[in-house]
mmCIF file of C-alpha atoms in Angstrom:
data_model
loop_
_atom_site.group_PDB
_atom_site.id
_atom_site.type_symbol
_atom_site.label_atom_id
_atom_site.label_comp_id
_atom_site.label_asym_id
_atom_site.label_seq_id
_atom_site.Cartn_x
_atom_site.Cartn_y
_atom_site.Cartn_z
ATOM 1 C CA MET A 1 5.930 -37.846 6.884
ATOM 2 C CA LYS A 2 7.001 -36.393 10.208
ATOM 3 C CA LYS A 3 9.250 -33.400 9.880
ATOM 4 C CA ASP A 4 11.679 -32.566 12.622
ATOM 5 C CA GLY A 5 14.194 -29.843 13.391
ATOM 6 C CA LYS A 6 15.014 -27.131 10.924
ATOM 7 C CA LEU A 7 12.851 -28.485 8.134
ATOM 8 C CA ALA A 8 9.833 -28.476 10.467
ATOM 9 C CA THR A 9 10.618 -24.883 11.513
ATOM 10 C CA PHE A 10 10.355 -23.868 7.886
ATOM 11 C CA VAL A 11 7.579 -26.164 6.675
ATOM 12 C CA ASN A 12 5.111 -26.055 9.585
ATOM 13 C CA PRO A 13 4.175 -22.359 9.241
ATOM 14 C CA LEU A 14 3.485 -22.833 5.542
ATOM 15 C CA ILE A 15 0.236 -24.805 5.927
ATOM 16 C CA ARG A 16 -0.077 -26.698 9.216
ATOM 17 C CA GLU A 17 0.500 -23.633 11.402
ATOM 18 C CA ASN A 18 -0.385 -21.046 8.775
ATOM 19 C CA ALA A 19 -0.725 -17.670 10.487
ATOM 20 C CA ILE A 20 -3.769 -16.689 8.426
ATOM 21 C CA LEU A 21 -5.689 -19.892 7.739
ATOM 22 C CA VAL A 22 -5.031 -21.623 11.060
ATOM 23 C CA ASN A 23 -4.224 -18.964 13.658
ATOM 24 C CA LEU A 24 -6.340 -16.202 12.031
ATOM 25 C CA LEU A 25 -3.669 -13.576 12.756
ATOM 26 C CA GLY A 26 -2.931 -10.421 10.747
ATOM 27 C CA MET A 27 -6.273 -10.498 8.967
ATOM 28 C CA CYS A 28 -6.554 -6.777 8.303
ATOM 29 C CA PRO A 29 -4.139 -6.520 5.335
ATOM 30 C CA VAL A 30 -5.225 -9.905 4.035
ATOM 31 C CA LEU A 31 -8.819 -8.781 3.679
ATOM 32 C CA GLY A 32 -7.830 -5.293 2.568
ATOM 33 C CA ILE A 33 -5.329 -5.898 -0.209
ATOM 34 C CA THR A 34 -6.353 -9.187 -1.779
ATOM 35 C CA THR A 35 -8.396 -7.526 -4.497
ATOM 36 C CA SER A 36 -5.831 -8.635 -7.075
ATOM 37 C CA LEU A 37 -3.003 -11.148 -7.404
ATOM 38 C CA ASN A 38 -0.563 -8.276 -7.960
ATOM 39 C CA ASN A 39 -1.406 -6.662 -4.635
ATOM 40 C CA ALA A 40 -1.307 -10.009 -2.836
ATOM 41 C CA LEU A 41 2.106 -10.797 -4.269
ATOM 42 C CA GLY A 42 3.461 -7.337 -3.349
ATOM 43 C CA MET A 43 2.122 -7.484 0.188
ATOM 44 C CA GLY A 44 3.309 -11.054 0.631
ATOM 45 C CA VAL A 45 6.856 -10.221 -0.468
ATOM 46 C CA ALA A 46 6.899 -7.152 1.819
ATOM 47 C CA VAL A 47 5.791 -9.262 4.797
ATOM 48 C CA ILE A 48 8.364 -11.974 3.981
ATOM 49 C CA MET A 49 11.143 -9.356 3.927
ATOM 50 C CA VAL A 50 10.034 -7.773 7.201
ATOM 51 C CA LEU A 51 9.553 -11.126 8.949
ATOM 52 C CA PHE A 52 12.869 -12.478 7.745
ATOM 53 C CA PHE A 53 14.914 -9.448 8.784
ATOM 54 C CA THR A 54 13.154 -8.771 12.089
ATOM 55 C CA ASN A 55 13.363 -12.418 13.142
ATOM 56 C CA THR A 56 17.034 -12.558 12.196
ATOM 57 C CA PHE A 57 17.938 -9.323 13.966
ATOM 58 C CA ILE A 58 15.912 -10.029 17.100
ATOM 59 C CA SER A 59 17.423 -13.475 17.345
ATOM 60 C CA LEU A 60 20.913 -11.979 16.975
ATOM 61 C CA ILE A 61 20.469 -9.536 19.861
ATOM 62 C CA ARG A 62 18.145 -11.646 22.020
ATOM 63 C CA LYS A 63 20.752 -12.328 24.706
ATOM 64 C CA TRP A 64 21.437 -8.641 25.294
ATOM 65 C CA VAL A 65 17.874 -7.317 25.261
ATOM 66 C CA PRO A 66 16.741 -6.527 28.823
ATOM 67 C CA ASN A 67 13.435 -8.200 29.535
ATOM 68 C CA GLU A 68 11.788 -4.943 30.684
ATOM 69 C CA VAL A 69 12.269 -3.172 27.348
ATOM 70 C CA ARG A 70 12.038 -6.108 24.976
ATOM 71 C CA ILE A 71 8.641 -5.139 23.498
ATOM 72 C CA PRO A 72 9.663 -1.500 22.769
ATOM 73 C CA VAL A 73 12.922 -2.799 21.254
ATOM 74 C CA PHE A 74 11.011 -5.253 19.056
ATOM 75 C CA ILE A 75 8.626 -2.506 17.958
ATOM 76 C CA VAL A 76 11.529 -0.193 17.044
ATOM 77 C CA ILE A 77 13.160 -2.971 15.023
ATOM 78 C CA ILE A 78 9.925 -3.943 13.263
ATOM 79 C CA ALA A 79 8.967 -0.326 12.518
ATOM 80 C CA SER A 80 12.430 0.379 11.121
ATOM 81 C CA PHE A 81 12.394 -2.596 8.770
ATOM 82 C CA VAL A 82 8.848 -1.773 7.676
ATOM 83 C CA THR A 83 9.877 1.823 6.927
ATOM 84 C CA MET A 84 12.867 0.579 4.930
ATOM 85 C CA VAL A 85 10.631 -1.758 2.924
ATOM 86 C CA GLU A 86 8.198 1.111 2.395
ATOM 87 C CA TYR A 87 10.984 3.385 1.054
ATOM 88 C CA LEU A 88 12.221 0.633 -1.233
ATOM 89 C CA MET A 89 8.728 -0.076 -2.558
ATOM 90 C CA LYS A 90 8.017 3.626 -3.122
ATOM 91 C CA ALA A 91 11.301 3.936 -4.995
ATOM 92 C CA PHE A 92 11.276 0.799 -7.112
ATOM 93 C CA THR A 93 7.638 -0.324 -7.302
ATOM 94 C CA PRO A 94 5.815 3.030 -7.022
ATOM 95 C CA ASP A 95 2.517 1.910 -8.517
ATOM 96 C CA LEU A 96 2.339 -1.156 -6.312
ATOM 97 C CA ALA A 97 3.219 1.006 -3.281
ATOM 98 C CA SER A 98 0.441 3.476 -4.059
ATOM 99 C CA SER A 99 -1.971 0.609 -4.656
ATOM 100 C CA LEU A 100 -1.152 -0.969 -1.273
ATOM 101 C CA GLY A 101 -1.209 2.477 0.351
ATOM 102 C CA LEU A 102 -1.563 2.517 4.103
ATOM 103 C CA PHE A 103 -1.318 -1.250 4.392
ATOM 104 C CA ILE A 104 2.483 -1.114 4.015
ATOM 105 C CA PRO A 105 3.179 1.031 7.123
ATOM 106 C CA MET A 106 0.490 -0.969 8.878
ATOM 107 C CA ILE A 107 2.709 -4.076 8.658
ATOM 108 C CA THR A 108 4.338 -2.608 11.780
ATOM 109 C CA VAL A 109 1.256 -3.395 13.834
ATOM 110 C CA ASN A 110 0.633 -6.745 12.180
ATOM 111 C CA CYS A 111 0.424 -9.228 15.030
ATOM 112 C CA ILE A 112 2.127 -11.971 13.001
ATOM 113 C CA ILE A 113 5.404 -10.031 13.009
ATOM 114 C CA LEU A 114 5.394 -9.135 16.711
ATOM 115 C CA GLY A 115 4.015 -12.579 17.520
ATOM 116 C CA ARG A 116 6.884 -14.404 15.804
ATOM 117 C CA ALA A 117 9.419 -11.994 17.317
ATOM 118 C CA GLU A 118 8.127 -12.547 20.836
ATOM 119 C CA ALA A 119 7.222 -16.226 20.596
ATOM 120 C CA PHE A 120 10.044 -17.543 18.436
ATOM 121 C CA ALA A 121 12.915 -15.232 17.477
ATOM 122 C CA SER A 122 13.540 -14.023 21.028
ATOM 123 C CA LYS A 123 13.960 -17.611 22.233
ATOM 124 C CA ASN A 124 15.680 -19.401 19.347
ATOM 125 C CA GLY A 125 18.881 -19.318 17.331
ATOM 126 C CA VAL A 126 19.525 -17.229 14.238
ATOM 127 C CA VAL A 127 19.142 -19.962 11.616
ATOM 128 C CA ASP A 128 15.921 -21.272 13.151
ATOM 129 C CA SER A 129 14.538 -17.729 13.378
ATOM 130 C CA MET A 130 15.417 -17.039 9.750
ATOM 131 C CA LEU A 131 13.669 -20.233 8.675
ATOM 132 C CA ASP A 132 10.661 -19.434 10.835
ATOM 133 C CA GLY A 133 10.473 -15.916 9.375
ATOM 134 C CA LEU A 134 10.701 -17.272 5.832
ATOM 135 C CA GLY A 135 8.167 -20.033 6.477
ATOM 136 C CA THR A 136 5.662 -17.750 8.187
ATOM 137 C CA GLY A 137 6.084 -15.122 5.469
ATOM 138 C CA ILE A 138 5.636 -17.626 2.660
ATOM 139 C CA GLY A 139 2.599 -19.024 4.493
ATOM 140 C CA PHE A 140 1.171 -15.490 4.600
ATOM 141 C CA LEU A 141 1.908 -15.092 0.886
ATOM 142 C CA ILE A 142 0.217 -18.399 0.055
ATOM 143 C CA SER A 143 -2.936 -17.392 1.979
ATOM 144 C CA CYS A 144 -3.015 -13.981 0.299
ATOM 145 C CA LEU A 145 -2.577 -15.546 -3.147
ATOM 146 C CA ILE A 146 -5.355 -18.105 -2.569
ATOM 147 C CA LEU A 147 -7.772 -15.404 -1.428
ATOM 148 C CA ALA A 148 -6.727 -12.966 -4.188
ATOM 149 C CA PHE A 149 -7.040 -15.688 -6.848
ATOM 150 C CA PHE A 150 -10.715 -16.298 -6.113
ATOM 151 C CA ARG A 151 -11.583 -12.650 -5.373
ATOM 152 C CA GLU A 152 -10.029 -11.375 -8.603
ATOM 153 C CA LEU A 153 -11.476 -14.229 -10.660
ATOM 154 C CA LEU A 154 -15.018 -13.698 -9.360
ATOM 155 C CA GLY A 155 -14.816 -9.930 -8.917
ATOM 156 C CA THR A 156 -13.330 -9.035 -12.306
ATOM 157 C CA GLY A 157 -13.998 -12.146 -14.356
ATOM 158 C CA GLY A 158 -10.348 -13.084 -14.798
ATOM 159 C CA PHE A 159 -6.820 -11.990 -14.039
ATOM 160 C CA THR A 160 -4.691 -8.982 -14.872
ATOM 161 C CA ILE A 161 -1.005 -9.183 -14.029
ATOM 162 C CA ARG A 162 1.196 -6.102 -14.198
ATOM 163 C CA ASN A 163 4.945 -5.694 -13.855
ATOM 164 C CA PRO A 164 5.333 -4.189 -10.357
ATOM 165 C CA PHE A 165 8.453 -2.255 -11.390
ATOM 166 C CA ASN A 166 6.982 -0.277 -14.297
ATOM 167 C CA ASN A 167 3.262 -1.107 -14.185
ATOM 168 C CA GLU A 168 3.421 -2.601 -17.677
ATOM 169 C CA LEU A 169 0.615 -4.995 -18.479
ATOM 170 C CA LEU A 170 2.119 -8.491 -18.598
ATOM 171 C CA PHE A 171 -0.917 -10.683 -18.818
ATOM 172 C CA SER A 172 -4.647 -10.131 -19.045
ATOM 173 C CA PHE A 173 -7.116 -12.984 -19.099
ATOM 174 C CA LEU A 174 -10.728 -11.938 -18.587
ATOM 175 C CA PRO A 175 -12.908 -14.719 -20.024
ATOM 176 C CA PHE A 176 -15.750 -14.173 -17.542
ATOM 177 C CA ALA A 177 -15.732 -10.364 -17.567
ATOM 178 C CA GLU A 178 -19.425 -10.344 -18.497
ATOM 179 C CA TYR A 179 -20.309 -12.437 -15.460
ATOM 180 C CA LYS A 180 -18.137 -10.640 -12.916
ATOM 181 C CA MET A 181 -19.463 -10.114 -9.384
ATOM 182 C CA PRO A 182 -17.870 -6.848 -8.162
ATOM 183 C CA ILE A 183 -18.908 -7.572 -4.568
ATOM 184 C CA PHE A 184 -15.924 -9.919 -4.339
ATOM 185 C CA VAL A 185 -13.435 -7.076 -4.800
ATOM 186 C CA GLN A 186 -15.190 -5.115 -2.073
ATOM 187 C CA SER A 187 -14.659 -5.634 1.635
ATOM 188 C CA SER A 188 -17.891 -7.572 2.151
ATOM 189 C CA GLY A 189 -16.816 -9.976 -0.592
ATOM 190 C CA ALA A 190 -13.466 -10.377 1.158
ATOM 191 C CA PHE A 191 -15.198 -11.662 4.297
ATOM 192 C CA MET A 192 -17.460 -13.971 2.315
ATOM 193 C CA MET A 193 -14.622 -15.447 0.291
ATOM 194 C CA PHE A 194 -12.388 -15.782 3.334
ATOM 195 C CA GLY A 195 -15.164 -17.623 5.171
ATOM 196 C CA LEU A 196 -15.599 -20.009 2.258
ATOM 197 C CA ILE A 197 -11.868 -20.677 1.975
ATOM 198 C CA LEU A 198 -11.608 -21.236 5.736
ATOM 199 C CA GLY A 199 -14.503 -23.690 5.551
ATOM 200 C CA VAL A 200 -12.876 -25.691 2.762
ATOM 201 C CA PHE A 201 -9.496 -25.544 4.499
ATOM 202 C CA TYR A 202 -10.944 -26.858 7.777
ATOM 203 C CA CYS A 203 -12.805 -29.638 5.951
ATOM 204 C CA ILE A 204 -9.571 -30.763 4.318
ATOM 205 C CA ARG A 205 -7.747 -30.628 7.659
ATOM 206 C CA MET A 206 -10.465 -32.628 9.402
ATOM 207 C CA MET A 207 -10.385 -35.251 6.657
ATOM 208 C CA MET A 208 -6.604 -35.473 6.921
ATOM 209 C CA ASP A 209 -6.770 -35.784 10.709
ATOM 210 C CA GLU A 210 -9.382 -38.546 10.400
ATOM 211 C CA HIS A 211 -7.207 -40.336 7.888
ATOM 212 C CA LYS A 212 -4.217 -40.058 10.227
ATOM 213 C CA LYS A 213 -6.184 -41.374 13.195
ATOM 214 C CA GLU A 214 -7.422 -44.310 11.150
ATOM 215 C CA LYS A 215 -3.928 -45.068 9.994
ATOM 216 C CA ALA A 216 -2.606 -44.905 13.554
ATOM 217 C CA LYS A 217 -5.358 -47.265 14.726
ATOM 218 C CA LYS A 218 -4.523 -49.749 11.973
ATOM 219 C CA GLU A 219 -0.835 -49.582 12.804
ATOM 220 C CA ALA A 220 -1.566 -50.131 16.519
ATOM 221 C CA ALA A 221 -3.778 -53.112 15.688
ATOM 222 C CA LEU A 222 -1.129 -54.647 13.478
ATOM 223 C CA LYS A 223 1.459 -54.112 16.193
ATOM 224 C CA LYS A 224 -0.768 -55.798 18.751
ATOM 225 C CA GLU A 225 -1.361 -58.661 16.354
ATOM 226 C CA ALA A 226 2.349 -59.096 15.875
ATOM 227 C CA GLU A 227 2.940 -59.048 19.641
ATOM 228 C CA ASN A 228 0.181 -61.563 20.452
ATOM 229 C CA GLY A 229 0.799 -63.704 17.457
ATOM 230 C CA ALA A 230 -2.979 -63.964 16.918
ATOM 231 C CA PRO A 231 -5.122 -62.283 14.271
ATOM 232 C CA VAL A 232 -6.978 -59.193 15.413
ATOM 233 C CA LYS A 233 -10.338 -57.959 14.146
ATOM 234 C CA GLU A 234 -9.883 -55.486 11.325
ATOM 235 C CA VAL A 235 -10.319 -51.881 12.425
ATOM 236 C CA LYS A 236 -12.638 -49.915 10.189
ATOM 237 C CA MET B 1 24.471 -0.338 36.443
ATOM 238 C CA ASN B 2 21.239 1.236 37.616
ATOM 239 C CA LYS B 3 18.256 -0.024 35.624
ATOM 240 C CA PHE B 4 16.983 3.526 35.156
ATOM 241 C CA ILE B 5 20.132 4.303 33.206
ATOM 242 C CA LYS B 6 20.728 0.939 31.555
ATOM 243 C CA LEU B 7 17.278 0.458 30.026
ATOM 244 C CA PRO B 8 16.937 3.890 28.356
ATOM 245 C CA LEU B 9 20.549 3.619 27.215
ATOM 246 C CA PHE B 10 19.866 0.277 25.548
ATOM 247 C CA LEU B 11 16.663 1.521 23.932
ATOM 248 C CA GLY B 12 18.439 4.719 22.850
ATOM 249 C CA GLY B 13 21.240 2.678 21.321
ATOM 250 C CA VAL B 14 18.791 0.545 19.342
ATOM 251 C CA CYS B 15 16.977 3.699 18.154
ATOM 252 C CA LEU B 16 20.284 5.315 17.155
ATOM 253 C CA PHE B 17 21.376 2.255 15.211
ATOM 254 C CA PHE B 18 18.106 1.951 13.340
ATOM 255 C CA GLY B 19 17.868 5.710 12.848
ATOM 256 C CA THR B 20 21.220 5.571 11.052
ATOM 257 C CA ALA B 21 20.147 2.566 8.987
ATOM 258 C CA LEU B 22 16.919 4.354 8.043
ATOM 259 C CA ALA B 23 18.842 7.477 7.064
ATOM 260 C CA ALA B 24 21.056 5.392 4.784
ATOM 261 C CA VAL B 25 18.082 3.714 3.082
ATOM 262 C CA TYR B 26 16.329 7.102 2.824
ATOM 263 C CA ASN B 27 19.369 8.628 1.103
ATOM 264 C CA VAL B 28 19.377 5.821 -1.455
ATOM 265 C CA CYS B 29 15.622 5.867 -2.091
ATOM 266 C CA GLN B 30 14.723 9.554 -1.862
ATOM 267 C CA PRO B 31 16.183 10.652 -5.233
ATOM 268 C CA VAL B 32 14.381 7.771 -6.941
ATOM 269 C CA ILE B 33 11.106 8.610 -5.148
ATOM 270 C CA GLU B 34 11.441 12.270 -6.159
ATOM 271 C CA HIS B 35 12.084 11.252 -9.754
ATOM 272 C CA ASN B 36 8.984 9.010 -9.690
ATOM 273 C CA GLU B 37 6.884 11.853 -8.307
ATOM 274 C CA MET B 38 8.172 14.200 -10.999
ATOM 275 C CA VAL B 39 7.229 11.686 -13.696
ATOM 276 C CA LYS B 40 3.748 11.366 -12.151
ATOM 277 C CA ARG B 41 3.343 15.166 -12.023
ATOM 278 C CA ASN B 42 4.437 15.456 -15.620
ATOM 279 C CA GLU B 43 1.884 12.836 -16.592
ATOM 280 C CA ALA B 44 -0.744 15.079 -14.992
ATOM 281 C CA TYR B 45 0.339 17.977 -17.212
ATOM 282 C CA GLN B 46 0.054 15.727 -20.235
ATOM 283 C CA VAL B 47 -3.644 15.409 -19.409
ATOM 284 C CA LEU B 48 -3.936 19.195 -19.612
ATOM 285 C CA TYR B 49 -2.180 19.742 -22.947
ATOM 286 C CA ASP B 50 -1.253 17.789 -26.044
ATOM 287 C CA GLY B 51 2.430 17.600 -26.897
ATOM 288 C CA VAL B 52 3.819 18.568 -23.499
ATOM 289 C CA GLN B 53 7.610 18.864 -23.590
ATOM 290 C CA VAL B 54 8.277 17.087 -20.314
ATOM 291 C CA ASP B 55 11.938 18.115 -20.121
ATOM 292 C CA GLY B 56 10.981 21.758 -20.468
ATOM 293 C CA ILE B 57 8.626 21.895 -17.474
ATOM 294 C CA LYS B 58 9.954 24.501 -15.040
ATOM 295 C CA GLU B 59 8.813 25.105 -11.499
ATOM 296 C CA VAL B 60 8.348 28.804 -10.676
ATOM 297 C CA THR B 61 9.435 29.466 -7.091
ATOM 298 C CA TYR B 62 7.508 32.224 -5.346
ATOM 299 C CA ASP B 63 6.322 32.792 -1.793
ATOM 300 C CA PHE B 64 2.609 32.893 -2.593
ATOM 301 C CA ALA B 65 1.230 32.815 0.960
ATOM 302 C CA SER B 66 3.350 35.738 2.187
ATOM 303 C CA ASN B 67 2.277 37.850 -0.777
ATOM 304 C CA GLY B 68 -1.428 37.340 -0.254
ATOM 305 C CA TYR B 69 -1.969 34.553 -2.795
ATOM 306 C CA THR B 70 -3.314 32.172 -0.178
ATOM 307 C CA ASN B 71 -5.112 29.912 -2.662
ATOM 308 C CA ILE B 72 -2.077 29.278 -4.883
ATOM 309 C CA THR B 73 -0.065 26.243 -3.826
ATOM 310 C CA GLY B 74 2.261 25.923 -6.790
ATOM 311 C CA LEU B 75 3.163 27.192 -10.228
ATOM 312 C CA VAL B 76 4.947 25.609 -13.166
ATOM 313 C CA GLU B 77 5.636 26.692 -16.698
ATOM 314 C CA VAL B 78 4.599 23.991 -19.145
ATOM 315 C CA PRO B 79 5.788 24.178 -22.765
ATOM 316 C CA HIS B 80 3.464 22.381 -25.178
ATOM 317 C CA GLY B 81 3.712 22.350 -28.933
ATOM 318 C CA SER B 82 4.866 25.813 -29.974
ATOM 319 C CA ALA B 83 3.098 27.502 -27.011
ATOM 320 C CA SER B 84 3.750 27.696 -23.315
ATOM 321 C CA SER B 85 1.415 28.050 -20.339
ATOM 322 C CA TYR B 86 1.611 28.772 -16.660
ATOM 323 C CA VAL B 87 -0.157 26.045 -14.690
ATOM 324 C CA TYR B 88 -1.301 27.071 -11.224
ATOM 325 C CA SER B 89 -2.111 24.550 -8.505
ATOM 326 C CA LEU B 90 -4.977 26.062 -6.559
ATOM 327 C CA THR B 91 -6.829 25.119 -3.412
ATOM 328 C CA THR B 92 -9.990 26.937 -2.473
ATOM 329 C CA ASP B 93 -10.910 28.251 0.941
ATOM 330 C CA ASN B 94 -13.414 26.100 2.743
ATOM 331 C CA PRO B 95 -16.739 26.554 0.945
ATOM 332 C CA GLN B 96 -19.317 24.484 2.770
ATOM 333 C CA SER B 97 -17.326 21.842 4.621
ATOM 334 C CA GLY B 98 -14.407 20.957 2.398
ATOM 335 C CA THR B 99 -11.845 22.335 0.001
ATOM 336 C CA VAL B 100 -11.391 21.859 -3.736
ATOM 337 C CA SER B 101 -7.975 21.493 -5.393
ATOM 338 C CA PHE B 102 -7.544 22.040 -9.085
ATOM 339 C CA MET B 103 -5.020 22.994 -11.773
ATOM 340 C CA LEU B 104 -5.566 26.022 -13.935
ATOM 341 C CA GLY B 105 -3.508 26.811 -17.028
ATOM 342 C CA ILE B 106 -3.052 30.340 -18.369
ATOM 343 C CA ASP B 107 -1.526 30.851 -21.788
ATOM 344 C CA LYS B 108 1.806 32.600 -21.344
ATOM 345 C CA THR B 109 1.357 35.093 -24.177
ATOM 346 C CA SER B 110 -2.396 35.718 -24.415
ATOM 347 C CA GLY B 111 -3.213 35.436 -20.697
ATOM 348 C CA LYS B 112 -6.320 33.393 -21.452
ATOM 349 C CA ILE B 113 -7.300 30.403 -19.392
ATOM 350 C CA ASP B 114 -6.477 27.374 -21.531
ATOM 351 C CA SER B 115 -6.717 24.371 -19.207
ATOM 352 C CA TYR B 116 -8.528 23.200 -16.110
ATOM 353 C CA SER B 117 -8.450 19.952 -14.169
ATOM 354 C CA MET B 118 -9.963 19.204 -10.794
ATOM 355 C CA ILE B 119 -7.540 17.199 -8.639
ATOM 356 C CA THR B 120 -9.434 16.573 -5.419
ATOM 357 C CA ASN B 121 -12.866 17.498 -4.229
ATOM 358 C CA ASN B 122 -13.347 17.152 -0.488
ATOM 359 C CA ASN B 123 -16.377 19.385 -0.620
ATOM 360 C CA SER B 124 -19.588 17.701 0.384
ATOM 361 C CA GLY B 125 -21.727 20.376 -1.268
ATOM 362 C CA TYR B 126 -21.867 21.720 -4.795
ATOM 363 C CA ALA B 127 -18.233 21.525 -5.946
ATOM 364 C CA SER B 128 -19.140 18.367 -7.864
ATOM 365 C CA LYS B 129 -20.657 20.738 -10.436
ATOM 366 C CA TYR B 130 -17.100 21.820 -11.284
ATOM 367 C CA GLU B 131 -15.886 18.230 -11.635
ATOM 368 C CA ASN B 132 -16.525 17.997 -15.365
ATOM 369 C CA ASN B 133 -13.241 19.392 -16.638
ATOM 370 C CA GLU B 134 -14.379 19.955 -20.232
ATOM 371 C CA THR B 135 -17.576 21.827 -19.355
ATOM 372 C CA THR B 136 -15.869 23.949 -16.716
ATOM 373 C CA LEU B 137 -12.978 24.777 -19.041
ATOM 374 C CA SER B 138 -15.287 25.805 -21.884
ATOM 375 C CA GLU B 139 -16.919 28.294 -19.486
ATOM 376 C CA LEU B 140 -13.642 29.435 -17.922
ATOM 377 C CA LYS B 141 -12.039 30.117 -21.321
ATOM 378 C CA THR B 142 -13.986 33.366 -21.611
ATOM 379 C CA TYR B 143 -13.415 34.403 -17.983
ATOM 380 C CA THR B 144 -11.001 37.312 -17.597
ATOM 381 C CA GLY B 145 -11.531 38.317 -13.984
ATOM 382 C CA GLN B 146 -13.859 41.185 -14.979
ATOM 383 C CA ASN B 147 -16.849 39.282 -16.359
ATOM 384 C CA GLU B 148 -19.211 36.721 -14.793
ATOM 385 C CA PHE B 149 -17.640 33.579 -13.325
ATOM 386 C CA PRO B 150 -19.267 30.265 -14.342
ATOM 387 C CA ALA B 151 -21.972 29.645 -11.765
ATOM 388 C CA TYR B 152 -24.364 26.823 -10.991
ATOM 389 C CA ALA B 153 -27.704 27.026 -9.253
ATOM 390 C CA GLY B 154 -27.354 26.552 -5.506
ATOM 391 C CA ALA B 155 -23.557 26.658 -5.574
ATOM 392 C CA THR B 156 -22.994 30.295 -4.616
ATOM 393 C CA LYS B 157 -20.485 29.668 -1.813
ATOM 394 C CA THR B 158 -18.549 27.165 -3.917
ATOM 395 C CA LYS B 159 -18.584 29.550 -6.880
ATOM 396 C CA ASN B 160 -17.220 32.378 -4.735
ATOM 397 C CA ALA B 161 -14.447 30.148 -3.408
ATOM 398 C CA MET B 162 -13.545 28.935 -6.909
ATOM 399 C CA LYS B 163 -13.690 32.506 -8.257
ATOM 400 C CA LYS B 164 -11.369 33.775 -5.519
ATOM 401 C CA ALA B 165 -8.795 31.100 -6.361
ATOM 402 C CA VAL B 166 -9.005 31.718 -10.125
ATOM 403 C CA ASP B 167 -8.803 35.503 -9.594
ATOM 404 C CA GLN B 168 -5.645 35.043 -7.555
ATOM 405 C CA ALA B 169 -4.086 33.037 -10.399
ATOM 406 C CA LEU B 170 -5.032 35.710 -12.946
ATOM 407 C CA ALA B 171 -3.724 38.466 -10.641
ATOM 408 C CA HIS B 172 -0.458 36.645 -10.116
ATOM 409 C CA TYR B 173 -0.130 36.077 -13.857
ATOM 410 C CA LYS B 174 -0.147 39.871 -14.294
ATOM 411 C CA THR B 175 2.840 40.166 -11.950
ATOM 412 C CA LEU B 176 4.727 37.858 -14.290
ATOM 413 C CA GLY B 177 4.286 40.431 -17.028
ATOM 414 C CA GLY B 178 1.160 38.917 -18.539
ATOM 415 C CA ASN B 179 -1.680 40.608 -20.366
ATOM 416 C CA ALA B 180 -4.759 39.358 -18.538
#
C-alpha cells in the first residue's frame, strides 16, 4: 500500500527510513544502552520527547531564523530540551536516569535530532514536523527494543522489567539463566548483535523489494496484454 | 538592521527564552531531585547500621577545610536503635595515583569507631586492601589514634593516607565534646 502525505511522514521513519536500521545514524546510545529492555524503553521515550519538541519548535520559528545562525539556534533548542528531559528523568525516574547516565545529555549531539531539525523541521510545517519527530522517535525506540530484546535474552538468559518510577521489580523471567552469554551485554556483544540484526533486516528488505519488482513486472505484463488484446508470456 | 547586531540579538533572544524555560523546569525538578538524593544517602547509612532512624539523620555543618580538616568532606549524625553515631565522609590525599573515599562512623558516646564503608577507590595501588568493609572495620574498631593503624604489606603510602583521614575524623570528634 502506498502511503502519501501526513501518514507517510509518520509511517516512513518507523521502518522504511528507520534512522538506526536503515540510515545507521545515532548509533552510539543504541549500542551503549541496549543492555536491557528497561534502558531501551527509557532512552527511546527520552529521544521521542526531544525529537517531538525540537521538531515542533524549530518548525514554528523556521521563518524567522536567520540562515547564518540556524545551526547554533538548533543546537540551543536541542540542548535545552535535552536538559529539560534530563531534569525530569532525574526527578521522576532517578534509577533509570542513573542507569542511562551520560547517554541522556549525549542526546544533544545525537545526529538524528540535528539531522531531522535541519533536513525536515526547518523546511516543513508544524504538523508534518510533529509527525516526523514522532515517527523518527518511535522508529528509534523500535530499533532499541529489538536490539535490547536479543541482548538481554542472550546476555542474562531472560528478561527483568522494573518500574522506572520506583525501581520496583515488575516482571522477571530468566528461564535460560544457566546458559547466559554475558558477552552480549558488553559492548562487543552489542556490535555482534547489531550486525546480525542488520543482516536479517537487509535480507527481509531485499526479499520485499524483489517481491515488489516481480509484482510490478506482472502488472506491466497484464497491462500490455490488455492493451494489445493478445496473451503475453507469463513473467516469472 | 546590521547583520552584526541582528544575528547575535536573535541568538541571544533564543538563549534567553530557553534559559527561562530551563529555570522553570529546574525549579520544579530540583526539590524532587534533592529528595531523591537524600533518600539514596539515607540508604547508604542503612548499610552502615541496623535500625537507622532515617528521619533523625542530621547534617552537621562545619567549615572543615578552613579549620585544617582537609580530608573531611561531610559529617552527619545518624541515630540507630538506641544509639547514635557521627558518620564522617572522608577522602584521602593522593596516595599513589588516586584518592580513596570512605565513610567512617564514630559512636557518639564512646568515641569508638563503629562503622566503615569504602565508597570509591580511584587508587591504582594498594587501596583495594581496604575494600573489604568487614575486615577493615574489625581492625579499625580497636584504633584510637594512639595505637597502630591497620596496615597491609606494601601499602605504606595508602596506609598513611588512610590513617591521616581517620585521625582527622577522630580529632574532629573530640571538638564535638567526644571522648576519643
